[in-house]
PDB file of C-alpha atoms in Angstrom:
ATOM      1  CA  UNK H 552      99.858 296.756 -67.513  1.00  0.00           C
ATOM      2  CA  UNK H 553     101.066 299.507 -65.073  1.00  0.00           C
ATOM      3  CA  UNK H 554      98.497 302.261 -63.276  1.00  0.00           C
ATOM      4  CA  UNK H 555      99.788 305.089 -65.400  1.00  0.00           C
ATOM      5  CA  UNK H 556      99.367 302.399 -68.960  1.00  0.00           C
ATOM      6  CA  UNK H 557      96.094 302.031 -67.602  1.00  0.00           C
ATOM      7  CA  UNK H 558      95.068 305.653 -67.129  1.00  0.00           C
ATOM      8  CA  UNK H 559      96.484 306.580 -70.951  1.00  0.00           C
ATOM      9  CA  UNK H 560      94.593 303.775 -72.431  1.00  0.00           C
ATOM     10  CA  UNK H 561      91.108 305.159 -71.055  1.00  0.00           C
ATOM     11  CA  UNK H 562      91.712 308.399 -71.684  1.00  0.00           C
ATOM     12  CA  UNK H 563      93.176 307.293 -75.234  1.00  0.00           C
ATOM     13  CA  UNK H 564      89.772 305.309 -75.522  1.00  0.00           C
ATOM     14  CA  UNK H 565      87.705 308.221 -74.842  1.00  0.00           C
ATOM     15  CA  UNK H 566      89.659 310.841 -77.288  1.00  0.00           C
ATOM     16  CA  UNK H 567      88.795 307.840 -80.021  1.00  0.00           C
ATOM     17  CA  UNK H 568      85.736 306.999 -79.452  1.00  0.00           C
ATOM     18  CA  UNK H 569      84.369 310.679 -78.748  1.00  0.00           C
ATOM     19  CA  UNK H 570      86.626 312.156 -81.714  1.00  0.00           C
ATOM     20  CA  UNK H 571      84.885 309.914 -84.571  1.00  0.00           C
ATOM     21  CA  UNK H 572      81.241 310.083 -83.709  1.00  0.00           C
ATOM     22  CA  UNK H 573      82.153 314.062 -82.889  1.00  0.00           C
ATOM     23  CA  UNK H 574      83.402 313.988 -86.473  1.00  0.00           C
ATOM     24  CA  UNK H 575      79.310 313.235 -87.913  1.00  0.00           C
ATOM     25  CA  UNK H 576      78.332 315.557 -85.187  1.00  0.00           C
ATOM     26  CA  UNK H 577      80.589 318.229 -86.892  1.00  0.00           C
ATOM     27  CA  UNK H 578      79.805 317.244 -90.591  1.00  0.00           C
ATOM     28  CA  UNK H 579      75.867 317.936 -89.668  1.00  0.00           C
ATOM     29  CA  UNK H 580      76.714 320.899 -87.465  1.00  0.00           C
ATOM     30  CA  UNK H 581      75.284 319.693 -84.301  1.00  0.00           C
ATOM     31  CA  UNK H 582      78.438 320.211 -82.351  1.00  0.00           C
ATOM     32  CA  UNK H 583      76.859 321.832 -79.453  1.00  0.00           C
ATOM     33  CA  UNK H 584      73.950 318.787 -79.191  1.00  0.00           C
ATOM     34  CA  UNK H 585      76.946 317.017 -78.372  1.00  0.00           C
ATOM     35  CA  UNK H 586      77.331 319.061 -75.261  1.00  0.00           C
ATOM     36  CA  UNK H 587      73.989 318.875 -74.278  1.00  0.00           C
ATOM     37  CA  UNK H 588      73.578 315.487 -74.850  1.00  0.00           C
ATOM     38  CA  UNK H 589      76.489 315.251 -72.639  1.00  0.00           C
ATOM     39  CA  UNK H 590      74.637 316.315 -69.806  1.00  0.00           C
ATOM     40  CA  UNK H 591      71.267 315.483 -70.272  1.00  0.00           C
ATOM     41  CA  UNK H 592      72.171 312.196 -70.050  1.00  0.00           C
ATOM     42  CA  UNK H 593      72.668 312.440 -66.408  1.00  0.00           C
ATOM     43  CA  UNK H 594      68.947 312.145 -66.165  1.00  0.00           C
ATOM     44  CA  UNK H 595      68.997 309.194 -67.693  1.00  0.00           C
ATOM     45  CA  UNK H 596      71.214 307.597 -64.998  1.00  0.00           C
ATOM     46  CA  UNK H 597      69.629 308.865 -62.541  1.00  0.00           C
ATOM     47  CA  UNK H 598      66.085 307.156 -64.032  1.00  0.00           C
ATOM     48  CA  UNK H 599      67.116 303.994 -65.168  1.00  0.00           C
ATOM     49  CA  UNK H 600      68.569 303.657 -61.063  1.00  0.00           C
ATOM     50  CA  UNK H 601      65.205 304.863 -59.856  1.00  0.00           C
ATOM     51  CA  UNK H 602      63.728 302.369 -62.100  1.00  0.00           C
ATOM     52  CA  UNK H 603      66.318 299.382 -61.743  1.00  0.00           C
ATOM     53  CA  UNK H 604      67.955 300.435 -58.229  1.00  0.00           C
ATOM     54  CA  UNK H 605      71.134 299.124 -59.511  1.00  0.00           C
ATOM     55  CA  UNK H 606      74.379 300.738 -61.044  1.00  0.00           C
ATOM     56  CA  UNK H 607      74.857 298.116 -63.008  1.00  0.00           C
ATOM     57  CA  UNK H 608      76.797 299.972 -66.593  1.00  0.00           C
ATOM     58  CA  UNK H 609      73.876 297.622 -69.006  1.00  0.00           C
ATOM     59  CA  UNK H 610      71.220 299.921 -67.013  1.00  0.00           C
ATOM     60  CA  UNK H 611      72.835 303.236 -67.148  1.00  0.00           C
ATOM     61  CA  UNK H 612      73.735 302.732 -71.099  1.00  0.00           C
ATOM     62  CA  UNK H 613      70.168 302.233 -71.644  1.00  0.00           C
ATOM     63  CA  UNK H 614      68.941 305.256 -69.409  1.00  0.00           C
ATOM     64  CA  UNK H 615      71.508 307.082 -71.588  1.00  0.00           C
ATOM     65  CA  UNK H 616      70.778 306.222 -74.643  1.00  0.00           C
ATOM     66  CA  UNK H 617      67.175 306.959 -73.788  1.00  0.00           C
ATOM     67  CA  UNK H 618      67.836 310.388 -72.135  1.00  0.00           C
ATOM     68  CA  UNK H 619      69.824 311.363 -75.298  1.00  0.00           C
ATOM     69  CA  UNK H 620      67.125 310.176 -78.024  1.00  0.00           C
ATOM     70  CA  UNK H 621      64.777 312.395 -75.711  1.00  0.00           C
ATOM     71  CA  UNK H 622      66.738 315.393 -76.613  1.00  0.00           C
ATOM     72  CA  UNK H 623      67.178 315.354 -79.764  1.00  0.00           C
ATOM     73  CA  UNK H 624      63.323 314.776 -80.331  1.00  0.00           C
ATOM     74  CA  UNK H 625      62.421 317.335 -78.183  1.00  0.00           C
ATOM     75  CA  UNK H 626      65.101 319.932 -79.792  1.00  0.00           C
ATOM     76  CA  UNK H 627      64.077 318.770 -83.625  1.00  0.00           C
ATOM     77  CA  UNK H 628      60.699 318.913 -82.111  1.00  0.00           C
ATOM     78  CA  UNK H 629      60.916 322.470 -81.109  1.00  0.00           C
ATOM     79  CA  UNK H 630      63.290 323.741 -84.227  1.00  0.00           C
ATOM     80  CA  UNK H 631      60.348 322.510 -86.125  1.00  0.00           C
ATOM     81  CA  UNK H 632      57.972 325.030 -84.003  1.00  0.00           C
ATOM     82  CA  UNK H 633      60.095 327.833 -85.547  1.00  0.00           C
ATOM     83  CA  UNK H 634      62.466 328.331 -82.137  1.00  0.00           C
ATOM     84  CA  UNK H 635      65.845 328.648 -83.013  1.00  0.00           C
ATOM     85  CA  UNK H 636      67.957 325.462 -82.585  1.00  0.00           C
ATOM     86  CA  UNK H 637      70.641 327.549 -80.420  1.00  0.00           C
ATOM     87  CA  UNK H 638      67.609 328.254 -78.406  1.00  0.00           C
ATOM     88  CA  UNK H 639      66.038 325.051 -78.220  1.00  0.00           C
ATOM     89  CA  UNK H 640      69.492 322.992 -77.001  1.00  0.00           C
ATOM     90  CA  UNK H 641      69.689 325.802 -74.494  1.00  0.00           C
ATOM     91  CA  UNK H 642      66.353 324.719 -73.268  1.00  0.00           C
ATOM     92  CA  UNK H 643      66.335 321.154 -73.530  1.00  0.00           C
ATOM     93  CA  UNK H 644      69.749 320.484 -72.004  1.00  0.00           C
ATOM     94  CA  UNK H 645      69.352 323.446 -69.162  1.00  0.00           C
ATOM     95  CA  UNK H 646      65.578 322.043 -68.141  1.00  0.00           C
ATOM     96  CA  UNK H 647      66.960 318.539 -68.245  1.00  0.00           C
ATOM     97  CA  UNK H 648      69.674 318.461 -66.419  1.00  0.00           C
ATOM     98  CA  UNK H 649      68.525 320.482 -63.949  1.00  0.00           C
ATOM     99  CA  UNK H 650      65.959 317.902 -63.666  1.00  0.00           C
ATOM    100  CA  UNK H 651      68.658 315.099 -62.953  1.00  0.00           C
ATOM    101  CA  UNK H 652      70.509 317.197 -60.678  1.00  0.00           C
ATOM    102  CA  UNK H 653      67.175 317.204 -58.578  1.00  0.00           C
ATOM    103  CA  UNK H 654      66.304 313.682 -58.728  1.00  0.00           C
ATOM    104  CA  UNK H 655      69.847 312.853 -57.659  1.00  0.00           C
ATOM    105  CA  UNK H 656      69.145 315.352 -54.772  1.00  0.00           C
ATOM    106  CA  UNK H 657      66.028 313.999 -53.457  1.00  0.00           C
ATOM    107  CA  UNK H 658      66.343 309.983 -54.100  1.00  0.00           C
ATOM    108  CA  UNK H 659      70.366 309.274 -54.733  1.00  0.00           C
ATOM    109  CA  UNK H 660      72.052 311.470 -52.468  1.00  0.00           C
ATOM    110  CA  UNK H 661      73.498 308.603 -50.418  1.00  0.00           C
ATOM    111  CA  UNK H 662      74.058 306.776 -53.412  1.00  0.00           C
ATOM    112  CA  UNK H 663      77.512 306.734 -55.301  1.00  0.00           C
ATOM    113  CA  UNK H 664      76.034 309.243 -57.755  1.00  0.00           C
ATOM    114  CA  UNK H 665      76.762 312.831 -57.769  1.00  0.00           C
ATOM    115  CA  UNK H 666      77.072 315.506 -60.227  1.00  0.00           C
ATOM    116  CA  UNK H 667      80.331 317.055 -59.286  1.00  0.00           C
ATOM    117  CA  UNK H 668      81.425 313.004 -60.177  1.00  0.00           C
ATOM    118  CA  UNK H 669      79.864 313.046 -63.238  1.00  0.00           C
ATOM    119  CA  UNK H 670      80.874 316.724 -64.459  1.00  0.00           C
ATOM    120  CA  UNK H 671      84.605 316.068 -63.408  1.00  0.00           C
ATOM    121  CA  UNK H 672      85.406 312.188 -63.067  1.00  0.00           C
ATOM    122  CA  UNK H 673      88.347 311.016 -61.809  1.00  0.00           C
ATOM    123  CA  UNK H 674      90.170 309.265 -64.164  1.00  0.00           C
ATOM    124  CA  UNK H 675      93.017 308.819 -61.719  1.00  0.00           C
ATOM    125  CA  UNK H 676      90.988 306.168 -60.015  1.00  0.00           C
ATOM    126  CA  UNK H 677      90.485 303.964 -63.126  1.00  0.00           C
ATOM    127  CA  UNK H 678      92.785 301.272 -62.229  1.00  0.00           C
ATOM    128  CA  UNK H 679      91.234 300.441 -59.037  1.00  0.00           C
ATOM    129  CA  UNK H 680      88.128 299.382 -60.462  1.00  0.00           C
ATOM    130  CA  UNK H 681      88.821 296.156 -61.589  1.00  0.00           C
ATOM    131  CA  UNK H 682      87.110 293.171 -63.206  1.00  0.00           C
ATOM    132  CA  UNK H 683      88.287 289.465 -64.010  1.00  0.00           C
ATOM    133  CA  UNK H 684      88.114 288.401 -67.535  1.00  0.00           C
ATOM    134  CA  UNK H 685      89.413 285.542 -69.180  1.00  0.00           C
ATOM    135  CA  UNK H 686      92.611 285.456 -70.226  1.00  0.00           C
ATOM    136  CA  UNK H 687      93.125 288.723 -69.732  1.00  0.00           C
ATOM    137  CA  UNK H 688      92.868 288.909 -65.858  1.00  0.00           C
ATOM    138  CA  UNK H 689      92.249 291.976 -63.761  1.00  0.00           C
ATOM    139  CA  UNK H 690      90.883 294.652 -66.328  1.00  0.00           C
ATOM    140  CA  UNK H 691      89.851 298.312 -65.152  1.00  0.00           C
ATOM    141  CA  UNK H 692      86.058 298.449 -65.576  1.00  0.00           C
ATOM    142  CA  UNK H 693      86.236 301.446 -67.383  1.00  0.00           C
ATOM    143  CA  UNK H 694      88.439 300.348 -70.027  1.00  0.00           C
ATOM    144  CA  UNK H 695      86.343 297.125 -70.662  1.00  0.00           C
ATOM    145  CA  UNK H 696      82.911 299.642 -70.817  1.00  0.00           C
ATOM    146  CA  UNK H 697      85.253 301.932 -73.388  1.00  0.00           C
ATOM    147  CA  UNK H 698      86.637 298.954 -75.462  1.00  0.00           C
ATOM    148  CA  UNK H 699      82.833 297.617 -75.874  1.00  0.00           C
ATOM    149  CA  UNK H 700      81.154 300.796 -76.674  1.00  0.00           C
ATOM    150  CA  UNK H 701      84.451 301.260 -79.336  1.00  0.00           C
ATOM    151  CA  UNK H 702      83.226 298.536 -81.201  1.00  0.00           C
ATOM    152  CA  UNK H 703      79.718 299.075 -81.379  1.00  0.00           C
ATOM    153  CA  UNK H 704      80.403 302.104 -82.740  1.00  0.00           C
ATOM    154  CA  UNK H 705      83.022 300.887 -85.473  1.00  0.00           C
ATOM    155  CA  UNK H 706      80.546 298.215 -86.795  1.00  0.00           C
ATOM    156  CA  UNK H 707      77.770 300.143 -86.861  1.00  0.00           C
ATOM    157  CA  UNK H 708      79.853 303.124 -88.679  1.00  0.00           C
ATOM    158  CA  UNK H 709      80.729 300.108 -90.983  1.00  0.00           C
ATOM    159  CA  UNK H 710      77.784 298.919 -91.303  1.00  0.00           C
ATOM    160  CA  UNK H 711      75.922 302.467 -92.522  1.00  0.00           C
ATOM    161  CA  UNK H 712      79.137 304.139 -93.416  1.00  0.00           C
ATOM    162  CA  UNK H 713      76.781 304.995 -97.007  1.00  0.00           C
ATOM    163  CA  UNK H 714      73.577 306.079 -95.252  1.00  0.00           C
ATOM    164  CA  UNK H 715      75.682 308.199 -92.301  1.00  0.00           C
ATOM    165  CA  UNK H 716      78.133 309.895 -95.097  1.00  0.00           C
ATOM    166  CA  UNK H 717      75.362 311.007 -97.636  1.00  0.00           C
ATOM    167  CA  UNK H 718      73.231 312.204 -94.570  1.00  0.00           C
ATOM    168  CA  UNK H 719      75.953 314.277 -92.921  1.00  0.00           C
ATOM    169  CA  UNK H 720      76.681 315.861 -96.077  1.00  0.00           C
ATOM    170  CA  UNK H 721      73.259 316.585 -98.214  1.00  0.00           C
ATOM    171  CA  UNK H 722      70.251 315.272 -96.076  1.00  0.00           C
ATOM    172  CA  UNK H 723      67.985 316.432 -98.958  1.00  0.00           C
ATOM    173  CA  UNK H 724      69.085 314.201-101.387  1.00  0.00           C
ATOM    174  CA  UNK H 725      69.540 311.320 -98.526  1.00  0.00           C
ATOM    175  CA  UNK H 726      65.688 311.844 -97.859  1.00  0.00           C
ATOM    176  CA  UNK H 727      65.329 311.746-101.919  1.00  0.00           C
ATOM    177  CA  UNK H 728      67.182 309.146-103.109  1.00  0.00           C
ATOM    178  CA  UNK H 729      64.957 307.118-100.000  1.00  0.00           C
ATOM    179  CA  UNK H 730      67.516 306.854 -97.037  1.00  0.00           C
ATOM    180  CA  UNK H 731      66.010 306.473 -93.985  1.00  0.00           C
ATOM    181  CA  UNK H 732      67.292 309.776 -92.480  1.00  0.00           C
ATOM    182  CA  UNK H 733      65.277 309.809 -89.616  1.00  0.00           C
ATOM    183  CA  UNK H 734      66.266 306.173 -88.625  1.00  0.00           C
ATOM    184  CA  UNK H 735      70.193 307.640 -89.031  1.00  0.00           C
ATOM    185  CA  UNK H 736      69.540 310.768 -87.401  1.00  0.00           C
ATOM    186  CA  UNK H 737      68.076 309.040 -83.917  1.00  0.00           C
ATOM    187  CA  UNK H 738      70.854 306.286 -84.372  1.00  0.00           C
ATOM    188  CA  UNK H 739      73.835 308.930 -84.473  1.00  0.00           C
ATOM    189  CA  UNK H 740      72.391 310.366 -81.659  1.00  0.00           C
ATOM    190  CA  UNK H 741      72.314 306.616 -79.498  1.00  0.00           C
ATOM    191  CA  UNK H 742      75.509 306.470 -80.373  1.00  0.00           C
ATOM    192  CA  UNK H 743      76.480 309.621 -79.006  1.00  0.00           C
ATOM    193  CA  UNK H 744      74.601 309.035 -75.874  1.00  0.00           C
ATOM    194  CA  UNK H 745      76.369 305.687 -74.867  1.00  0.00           C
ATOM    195  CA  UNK H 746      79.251 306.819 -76.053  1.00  0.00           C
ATOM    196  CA  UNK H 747      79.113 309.799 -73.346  1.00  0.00           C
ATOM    197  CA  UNK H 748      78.136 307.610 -70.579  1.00  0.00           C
ATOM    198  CA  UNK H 749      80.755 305.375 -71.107  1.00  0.00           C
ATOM    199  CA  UNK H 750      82.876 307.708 -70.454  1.00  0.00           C
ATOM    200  CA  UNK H 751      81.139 309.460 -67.513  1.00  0.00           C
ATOM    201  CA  UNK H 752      82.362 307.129 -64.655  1.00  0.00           C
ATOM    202  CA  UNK H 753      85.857 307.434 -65.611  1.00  0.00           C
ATOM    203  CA  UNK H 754      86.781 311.163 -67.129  1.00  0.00           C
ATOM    204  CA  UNK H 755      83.485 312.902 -66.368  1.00  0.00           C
ATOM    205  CA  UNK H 756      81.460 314.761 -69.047  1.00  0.00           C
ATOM    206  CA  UNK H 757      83.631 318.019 -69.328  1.00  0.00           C
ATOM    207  CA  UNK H 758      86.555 315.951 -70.816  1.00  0.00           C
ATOM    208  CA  UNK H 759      83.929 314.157 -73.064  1.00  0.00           C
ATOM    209  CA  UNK H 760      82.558 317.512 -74.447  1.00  0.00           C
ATOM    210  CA  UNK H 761      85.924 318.587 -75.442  1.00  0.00           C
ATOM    211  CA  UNK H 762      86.654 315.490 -77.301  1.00  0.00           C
ATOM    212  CA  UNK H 763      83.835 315.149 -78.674  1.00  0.00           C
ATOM    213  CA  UNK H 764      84.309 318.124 -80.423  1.00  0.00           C
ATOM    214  CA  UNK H 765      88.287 319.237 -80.645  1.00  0.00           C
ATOM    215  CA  UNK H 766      89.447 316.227 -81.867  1.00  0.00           C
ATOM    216  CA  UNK H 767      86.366 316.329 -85.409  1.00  0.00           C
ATOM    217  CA  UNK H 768      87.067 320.158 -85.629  1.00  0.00           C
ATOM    218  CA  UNK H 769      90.763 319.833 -85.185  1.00  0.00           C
ATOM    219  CA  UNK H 770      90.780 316.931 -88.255  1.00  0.00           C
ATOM    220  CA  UNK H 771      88.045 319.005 -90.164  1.00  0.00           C
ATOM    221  CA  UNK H 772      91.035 321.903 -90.823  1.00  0.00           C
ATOM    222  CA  UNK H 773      93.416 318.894 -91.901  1.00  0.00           C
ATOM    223  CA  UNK H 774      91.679 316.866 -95.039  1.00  0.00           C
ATOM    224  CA  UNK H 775      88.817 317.235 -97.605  1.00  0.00           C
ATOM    225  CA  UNK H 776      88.164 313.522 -97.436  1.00  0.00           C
ATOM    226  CA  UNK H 777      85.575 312.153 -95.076  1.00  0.00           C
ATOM    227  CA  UNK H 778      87.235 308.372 -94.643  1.00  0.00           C
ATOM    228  CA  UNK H 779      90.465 310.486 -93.397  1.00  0.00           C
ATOM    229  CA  UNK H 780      88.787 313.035 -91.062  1.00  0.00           C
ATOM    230  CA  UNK H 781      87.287 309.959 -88.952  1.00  0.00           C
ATOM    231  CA  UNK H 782      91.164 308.487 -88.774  1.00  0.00           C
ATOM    232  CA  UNK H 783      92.325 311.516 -88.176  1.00  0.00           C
ATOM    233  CA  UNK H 784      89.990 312.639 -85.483  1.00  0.00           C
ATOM    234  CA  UNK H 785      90.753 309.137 -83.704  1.00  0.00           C
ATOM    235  CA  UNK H 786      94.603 309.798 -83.412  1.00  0.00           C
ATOM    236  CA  UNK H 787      93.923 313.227 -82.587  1.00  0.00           C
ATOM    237  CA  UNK H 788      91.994 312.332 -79.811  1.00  0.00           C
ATOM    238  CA  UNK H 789      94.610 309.890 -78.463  1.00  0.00           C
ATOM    239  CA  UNK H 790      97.248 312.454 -79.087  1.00  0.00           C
ATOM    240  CA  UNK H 791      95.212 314.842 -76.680  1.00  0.00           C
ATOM    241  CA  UNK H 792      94.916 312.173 -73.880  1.00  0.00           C
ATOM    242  CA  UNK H 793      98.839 311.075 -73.981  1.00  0.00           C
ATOM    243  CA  UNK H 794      99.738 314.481 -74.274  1.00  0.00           C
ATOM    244  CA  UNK H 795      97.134 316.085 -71.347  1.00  0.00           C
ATOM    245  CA  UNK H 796      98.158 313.170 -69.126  1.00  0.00           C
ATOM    246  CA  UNK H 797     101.954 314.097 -68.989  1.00  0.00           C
ATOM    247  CA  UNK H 798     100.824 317.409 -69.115  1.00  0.00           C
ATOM    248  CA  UNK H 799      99.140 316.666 -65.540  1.00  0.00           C
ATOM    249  CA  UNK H 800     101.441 314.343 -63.986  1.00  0.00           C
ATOM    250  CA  UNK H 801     104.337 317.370 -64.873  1.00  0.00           C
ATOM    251  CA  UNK H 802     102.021 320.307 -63.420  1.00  0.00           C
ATOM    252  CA  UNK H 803     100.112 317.943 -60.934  1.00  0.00           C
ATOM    253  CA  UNK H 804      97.142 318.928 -61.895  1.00  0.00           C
ATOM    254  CA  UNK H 805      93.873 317.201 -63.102  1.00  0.00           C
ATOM    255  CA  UNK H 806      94.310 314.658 -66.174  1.00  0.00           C
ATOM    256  CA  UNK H 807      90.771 314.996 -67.496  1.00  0.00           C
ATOM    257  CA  UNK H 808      91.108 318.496 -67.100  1.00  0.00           C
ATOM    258  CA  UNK H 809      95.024 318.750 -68.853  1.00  0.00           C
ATOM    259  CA  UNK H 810      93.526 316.716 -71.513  1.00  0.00           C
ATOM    260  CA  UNK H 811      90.636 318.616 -72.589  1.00  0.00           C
ATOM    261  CA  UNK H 812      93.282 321.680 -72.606  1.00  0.00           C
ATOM    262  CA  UNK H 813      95.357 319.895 -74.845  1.00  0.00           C
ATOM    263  CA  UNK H 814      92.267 319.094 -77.171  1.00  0.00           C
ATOM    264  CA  UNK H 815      91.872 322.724 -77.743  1.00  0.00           C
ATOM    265  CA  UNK H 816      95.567 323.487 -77.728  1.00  0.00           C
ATOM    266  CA  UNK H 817      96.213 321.166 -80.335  1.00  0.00           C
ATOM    267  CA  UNK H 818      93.065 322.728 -82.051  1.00  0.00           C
ATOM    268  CA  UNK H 819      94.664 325.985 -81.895  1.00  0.00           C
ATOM    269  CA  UNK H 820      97.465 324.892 -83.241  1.00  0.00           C
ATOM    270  CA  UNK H 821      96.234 323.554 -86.452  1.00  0.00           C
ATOM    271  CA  UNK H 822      93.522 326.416 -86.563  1.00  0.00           C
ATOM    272  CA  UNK H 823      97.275 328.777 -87.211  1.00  0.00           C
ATOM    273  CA  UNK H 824      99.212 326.470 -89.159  1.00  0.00           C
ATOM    274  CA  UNK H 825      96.891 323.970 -91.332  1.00  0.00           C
ATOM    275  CA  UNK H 826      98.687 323.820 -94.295  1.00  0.00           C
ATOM    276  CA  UNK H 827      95.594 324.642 -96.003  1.00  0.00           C
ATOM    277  CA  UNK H 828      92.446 325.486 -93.568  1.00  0.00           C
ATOM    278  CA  UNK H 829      95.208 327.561 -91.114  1.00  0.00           C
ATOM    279  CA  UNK H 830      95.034 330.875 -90.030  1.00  0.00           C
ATOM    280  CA  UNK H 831      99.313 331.754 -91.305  1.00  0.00           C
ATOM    281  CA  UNK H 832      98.401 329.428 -94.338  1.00  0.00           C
ATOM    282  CA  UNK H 833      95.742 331.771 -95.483  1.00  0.00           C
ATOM    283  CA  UNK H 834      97.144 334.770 -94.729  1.00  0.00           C
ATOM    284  CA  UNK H 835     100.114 333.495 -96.460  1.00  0.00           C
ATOM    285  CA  UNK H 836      98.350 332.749 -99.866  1.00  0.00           C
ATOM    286  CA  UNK H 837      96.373 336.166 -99.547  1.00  0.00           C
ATOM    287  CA  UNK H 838      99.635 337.913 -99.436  1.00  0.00           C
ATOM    288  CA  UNK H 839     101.488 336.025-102.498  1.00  0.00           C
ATOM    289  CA  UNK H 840      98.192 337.435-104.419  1.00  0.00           C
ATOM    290  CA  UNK H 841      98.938 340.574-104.149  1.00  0.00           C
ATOM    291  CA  UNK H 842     102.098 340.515-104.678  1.00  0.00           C
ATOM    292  CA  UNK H 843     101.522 338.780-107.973  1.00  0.00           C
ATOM    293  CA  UNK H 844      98.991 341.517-108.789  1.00  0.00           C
TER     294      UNK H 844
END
């Protein structure tokens, strides 16, 4: 494959993957845990390094998936208290990664680890970060990280498709009817957390924010039916990455950046013109109304 095939695939593989897990995330309204799980797992980099002193991806999606559990106990934890959950993620994720940044300052400065690499990414640099597989050949790391996590998530979605669909939509009678809702909850949120740092080395976490978010919202204004909102959010994600990356190469500007602009442009877009969520579409209907009356 060509550099620029390579570059649309990861960021095509990141507007999939973070657009249907951000779909659950936007069913339970925890949109905004998504963003601080997006940076609180930078802590758990930076620990499972301290701990392992390796970069090895296996290490970091553990320290991730670790770091990302940890907030949502400690926001549930503190919702619980009585403290708003607004509140709480503002707490959690500001106190947290704050914590990272520090740690990254004092023990992994000279280390290729930073958090202006992990906030912005370069997915321009992709390609040149090759491994050998079989068959295959020379394969960007990223892409092989991306593809892996991909799956996970799909069989696991597959596998609790029932338990993840009742508990995004009534967790009362999920808890009732004897779902394990807790189990779900803490395994949405693993997902979400390796999922992020999957995507960290390559696009950086502002790009995974937005599509972990756009692409859900974006397919949430489109269809009523839960099976089509996660296919939908998946192409809309992959729509935002081929569209922000000729976007960028046209303006010569950042891709992660022109793609997380297209994720909300496209958001936008359907937020005026849904042909039944949109902004026109309503107004529309609210105006025939009256007319009739």
């Amino acid at each position: 494959m060509s550099y620029e095939a390579w570059i649309i695939l990861t960021g095509c593989l990141v507007g999939i993957s973070c657009g249907v897990i951000g779909s659950f995330l936007i069913l339970r309204k925890m949109a905004m845990l998504a963003d601080a799980i997006s940076h609180t797992v930078l802590l758990g980099i930076v620990m499972a390094f301290l701990i392992s002193h390796s970069l090895n991806g296996f290490y970091m999606l553990i320290g991730a998936a670790v770091a990302g559990l940890l907030t949502a106990f400690i926001v549930q934890l503190f919702n619980s208290s009585g403290i708003q959950e607004d509140a709480a993620i503002g707490v959690v994720f500001t106190s947290m990664f704050a914590l990272g940044v520090i740690l990254i300052s004092l023990y992994a400065e000279n280390v290729h680890l930073d958090v202006e690499h992990a906030l912005m990414g370069e997915i321009a640099f992709v390609p040149w970060n090759t491994v050998e597989l079989p068959i295959i050949g020379s394969t960007p790391k990223s892409v092989v990280m991306l593809t892996s996590i991909f799956i996970l998530n799909v069989l696991l979605i597959l596998l609790f498709y029932k338990e993840f669909k009742i508990t995004s939509f009534d967790p009362g009678l999920a808890a009732a009817i004897g779902l394990p809702t807790i189990f779900i909850h803490y395994l949405l949120m693993g997902m979400v957390s390796v999922t992020t740092v999957s995507a960290f080395d390559s696009v950086g976490a502002i790009l995974v924010v937005a599509m972990l978010i756009a692409p859900g919202a974006t397919a949430y204004l489109l269809t009523d039916k839960f099976s089509n909102m996660l296919v939908l959010s998946a192409c809309i994600g992959c729509i935002d990455a081929v569209l922000g990356y000729y976007t960028a190469r046209y303006l010569d500007v950042s891709i992660s950046g022109a793609m997380a602009t297209m994720a909300g442009i496209v958001f936008l877009l359907v937020f005026l013109f849904s042909p039944k969520y949109g902004l026109i579409s309503k107004w529309w209907s609210q105006r025939s109304i009256r007319i009739q009356q």
